[in-house]
PDB file of C-alpha atoms in Angstrom:
ATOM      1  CA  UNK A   1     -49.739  19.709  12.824  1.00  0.00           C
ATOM      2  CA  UNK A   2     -46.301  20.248  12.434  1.00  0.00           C
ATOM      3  CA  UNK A   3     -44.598  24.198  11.483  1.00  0.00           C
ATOM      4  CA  UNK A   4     -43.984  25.092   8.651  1.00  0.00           C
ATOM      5  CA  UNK A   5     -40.705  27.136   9.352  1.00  0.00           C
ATOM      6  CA  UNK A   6     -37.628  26.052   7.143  1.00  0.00           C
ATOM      7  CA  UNK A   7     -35.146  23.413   8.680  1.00  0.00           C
ATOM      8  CA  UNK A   8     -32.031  24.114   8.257  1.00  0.00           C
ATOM      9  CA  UNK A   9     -30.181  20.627   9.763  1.00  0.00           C
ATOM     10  CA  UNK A  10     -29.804  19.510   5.653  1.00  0.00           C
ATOM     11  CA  UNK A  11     -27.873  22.784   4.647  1.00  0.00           C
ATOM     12  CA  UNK A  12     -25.592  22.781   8.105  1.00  0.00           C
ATOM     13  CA  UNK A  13     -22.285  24.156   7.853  1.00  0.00           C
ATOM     14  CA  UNK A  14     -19.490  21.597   8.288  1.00  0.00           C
ATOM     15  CA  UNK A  15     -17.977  21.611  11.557  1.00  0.00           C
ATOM     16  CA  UNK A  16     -14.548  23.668  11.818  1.00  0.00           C
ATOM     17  CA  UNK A  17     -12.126  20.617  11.059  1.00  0.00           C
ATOM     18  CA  UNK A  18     -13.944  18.730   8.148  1.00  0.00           C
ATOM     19  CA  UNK A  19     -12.896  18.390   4.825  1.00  0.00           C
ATOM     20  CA  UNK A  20     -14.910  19.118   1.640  1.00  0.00           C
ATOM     21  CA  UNK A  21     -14.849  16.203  -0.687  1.00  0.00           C
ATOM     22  CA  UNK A  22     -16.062  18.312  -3.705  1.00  0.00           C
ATOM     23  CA  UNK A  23     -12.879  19.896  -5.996  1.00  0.00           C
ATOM     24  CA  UNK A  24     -13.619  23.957  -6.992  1.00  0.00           C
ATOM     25  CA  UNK A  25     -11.322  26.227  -8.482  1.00  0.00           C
ATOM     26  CA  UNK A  26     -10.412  27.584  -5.121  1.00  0.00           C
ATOM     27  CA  UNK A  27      -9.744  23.572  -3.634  1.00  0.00           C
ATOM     28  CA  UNK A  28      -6.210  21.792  -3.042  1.00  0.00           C
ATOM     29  CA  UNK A  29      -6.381  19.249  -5.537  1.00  0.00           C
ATOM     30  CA  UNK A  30      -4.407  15.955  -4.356  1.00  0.00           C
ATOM     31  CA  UNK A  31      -1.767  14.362  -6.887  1.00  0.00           C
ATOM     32  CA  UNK A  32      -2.063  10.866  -7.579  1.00  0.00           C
ATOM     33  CA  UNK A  33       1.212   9.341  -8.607  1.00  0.00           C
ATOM     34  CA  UNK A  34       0.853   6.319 -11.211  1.00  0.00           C
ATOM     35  CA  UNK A  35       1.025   2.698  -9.533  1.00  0.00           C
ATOM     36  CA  UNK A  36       4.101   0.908 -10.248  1.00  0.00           C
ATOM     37  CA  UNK A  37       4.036  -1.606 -12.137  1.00  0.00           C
ATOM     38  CA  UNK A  38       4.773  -5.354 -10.861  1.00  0.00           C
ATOM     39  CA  UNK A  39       8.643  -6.203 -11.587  1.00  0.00           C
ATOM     40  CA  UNK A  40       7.682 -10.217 -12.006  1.00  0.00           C
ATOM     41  CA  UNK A  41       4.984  -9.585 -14.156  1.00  0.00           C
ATOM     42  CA  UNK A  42       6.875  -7.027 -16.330  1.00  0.00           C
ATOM     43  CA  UNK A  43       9.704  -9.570 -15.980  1.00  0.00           C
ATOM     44  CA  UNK A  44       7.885 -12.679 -16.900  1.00  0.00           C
ATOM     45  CA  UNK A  45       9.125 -14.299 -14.108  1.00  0.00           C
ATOM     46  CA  UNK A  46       8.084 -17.705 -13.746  1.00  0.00           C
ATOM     47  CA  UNK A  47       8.462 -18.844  -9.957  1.00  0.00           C
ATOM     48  CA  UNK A  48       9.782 -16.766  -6.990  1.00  0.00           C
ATOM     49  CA  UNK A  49      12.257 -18.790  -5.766  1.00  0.00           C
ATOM     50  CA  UNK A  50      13.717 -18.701  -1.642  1.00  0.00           C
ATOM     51  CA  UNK A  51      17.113 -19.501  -2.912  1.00  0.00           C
ATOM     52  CA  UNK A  52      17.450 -16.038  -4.721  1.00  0.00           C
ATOM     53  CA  UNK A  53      18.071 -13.724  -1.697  1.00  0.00           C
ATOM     54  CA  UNK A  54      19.407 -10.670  -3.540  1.00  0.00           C
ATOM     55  CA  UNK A  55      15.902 -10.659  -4.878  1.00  0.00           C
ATOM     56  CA  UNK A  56      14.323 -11.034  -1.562  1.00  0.00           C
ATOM     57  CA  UNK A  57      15.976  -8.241  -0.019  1.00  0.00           C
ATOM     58  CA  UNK A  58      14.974  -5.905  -2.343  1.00  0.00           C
ATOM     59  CA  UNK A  59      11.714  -6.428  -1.200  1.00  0.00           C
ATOM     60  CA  UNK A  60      12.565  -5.867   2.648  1.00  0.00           C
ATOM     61  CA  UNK A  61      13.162  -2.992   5.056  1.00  0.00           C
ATOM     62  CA  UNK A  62      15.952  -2.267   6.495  1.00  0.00           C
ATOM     63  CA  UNK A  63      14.669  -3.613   9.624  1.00  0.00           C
ATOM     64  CA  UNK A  64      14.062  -6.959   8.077  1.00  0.00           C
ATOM     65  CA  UNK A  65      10.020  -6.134   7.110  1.00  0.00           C
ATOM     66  CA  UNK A  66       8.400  -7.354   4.123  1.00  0.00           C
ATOM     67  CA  UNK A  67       7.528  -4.137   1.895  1.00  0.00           C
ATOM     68  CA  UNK A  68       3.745  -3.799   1.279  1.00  0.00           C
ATOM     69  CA  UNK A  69       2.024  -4.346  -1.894  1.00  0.00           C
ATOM     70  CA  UNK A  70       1.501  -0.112  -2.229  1.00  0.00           C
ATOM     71  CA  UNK A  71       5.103   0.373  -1.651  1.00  0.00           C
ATOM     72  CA  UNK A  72       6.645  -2.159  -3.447  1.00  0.00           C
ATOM     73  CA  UNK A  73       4.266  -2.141  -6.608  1.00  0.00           C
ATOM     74  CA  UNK A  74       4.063  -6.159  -6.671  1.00  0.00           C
ATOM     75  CA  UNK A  75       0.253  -7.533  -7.812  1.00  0.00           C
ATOM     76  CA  UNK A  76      -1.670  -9.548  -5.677  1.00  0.00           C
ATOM     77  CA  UNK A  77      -0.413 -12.583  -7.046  1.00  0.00           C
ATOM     78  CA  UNK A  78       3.252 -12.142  -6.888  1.00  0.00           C
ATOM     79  CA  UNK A  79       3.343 -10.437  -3.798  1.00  0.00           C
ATOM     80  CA  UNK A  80       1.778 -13.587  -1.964  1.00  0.00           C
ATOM     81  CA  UNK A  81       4.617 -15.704  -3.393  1.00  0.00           C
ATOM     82  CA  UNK A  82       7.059 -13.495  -2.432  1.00  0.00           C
ATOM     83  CA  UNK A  83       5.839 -13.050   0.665  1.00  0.00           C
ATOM     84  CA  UNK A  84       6.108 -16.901   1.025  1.00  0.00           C
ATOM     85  CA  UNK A  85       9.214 -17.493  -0.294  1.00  0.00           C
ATOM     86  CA  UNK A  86      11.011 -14.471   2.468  1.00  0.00           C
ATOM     87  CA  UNK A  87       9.046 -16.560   5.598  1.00  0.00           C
ATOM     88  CA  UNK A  88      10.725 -19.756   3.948  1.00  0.00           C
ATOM     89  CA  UNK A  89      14.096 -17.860   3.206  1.00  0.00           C
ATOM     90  CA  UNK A  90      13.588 -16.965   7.253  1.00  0.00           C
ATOM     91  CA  UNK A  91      12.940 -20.491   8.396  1.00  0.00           C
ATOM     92  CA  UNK A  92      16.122 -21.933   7.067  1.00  0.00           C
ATOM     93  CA  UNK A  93      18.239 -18.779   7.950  1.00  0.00           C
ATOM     94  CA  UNK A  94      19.239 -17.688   4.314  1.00  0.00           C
ATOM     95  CA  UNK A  95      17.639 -14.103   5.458  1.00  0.00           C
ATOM     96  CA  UNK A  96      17.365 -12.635   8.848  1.00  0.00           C
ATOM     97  CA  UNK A  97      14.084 -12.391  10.654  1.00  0.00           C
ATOM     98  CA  UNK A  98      15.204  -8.786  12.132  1.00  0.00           C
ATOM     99  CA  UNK A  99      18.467  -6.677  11.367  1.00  0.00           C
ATOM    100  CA  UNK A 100      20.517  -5.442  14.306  1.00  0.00           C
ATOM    101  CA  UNK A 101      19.935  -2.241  15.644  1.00  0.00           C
TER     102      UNK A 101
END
């Protein structure tokens, strides 16, 4: 037979560096900025073109990096043809693969 004293290895306290996950009155509550919006699809834009390099730079670093989807605000969609149309830009030297340092 087993004892029958209480367990207590549901109810442990958390261990010194975890967070809680549940929001109280006394809890930091994190702020949640609203997701930009896609600039082609707000645009209406039909194609991304490679030819258009002041639009393709918008969308780069200053180190010559394509921007990320959560920085730049781009869907899915438009963010994989722009993505194409920089490494195209690239191949035929109309932008720079990496800026000087």
């Amino acid at each position: 037979m087993r004892p029958t004293t209480p367990t207590s290895s549901s109810s442990s306290p958390a261990p010194a560096g975890a967070k809680d996950s549940r929001s109280g009155p006394g809890q930091e509550r994190k702020f949640f900025s609203r997701r930009k919006a896609c600039r082609f699809c707000t645009d209406k834009v039909a194609g991304i073109n490679y030819k258009d390099v002041p639009t393709l730079r918008n969308f780069l670093t200053e180190r010559g990096k394509i921007m990320p989807r959560r920085i730049s605000g781009n869907c899915a969609i438009h963010q994989r043809a722009l993505t194409t149309a920089i490494k195209r830009a690239r191949n035929i030297a109309m932008v720079a693969f990496a800026e000087e340092r």
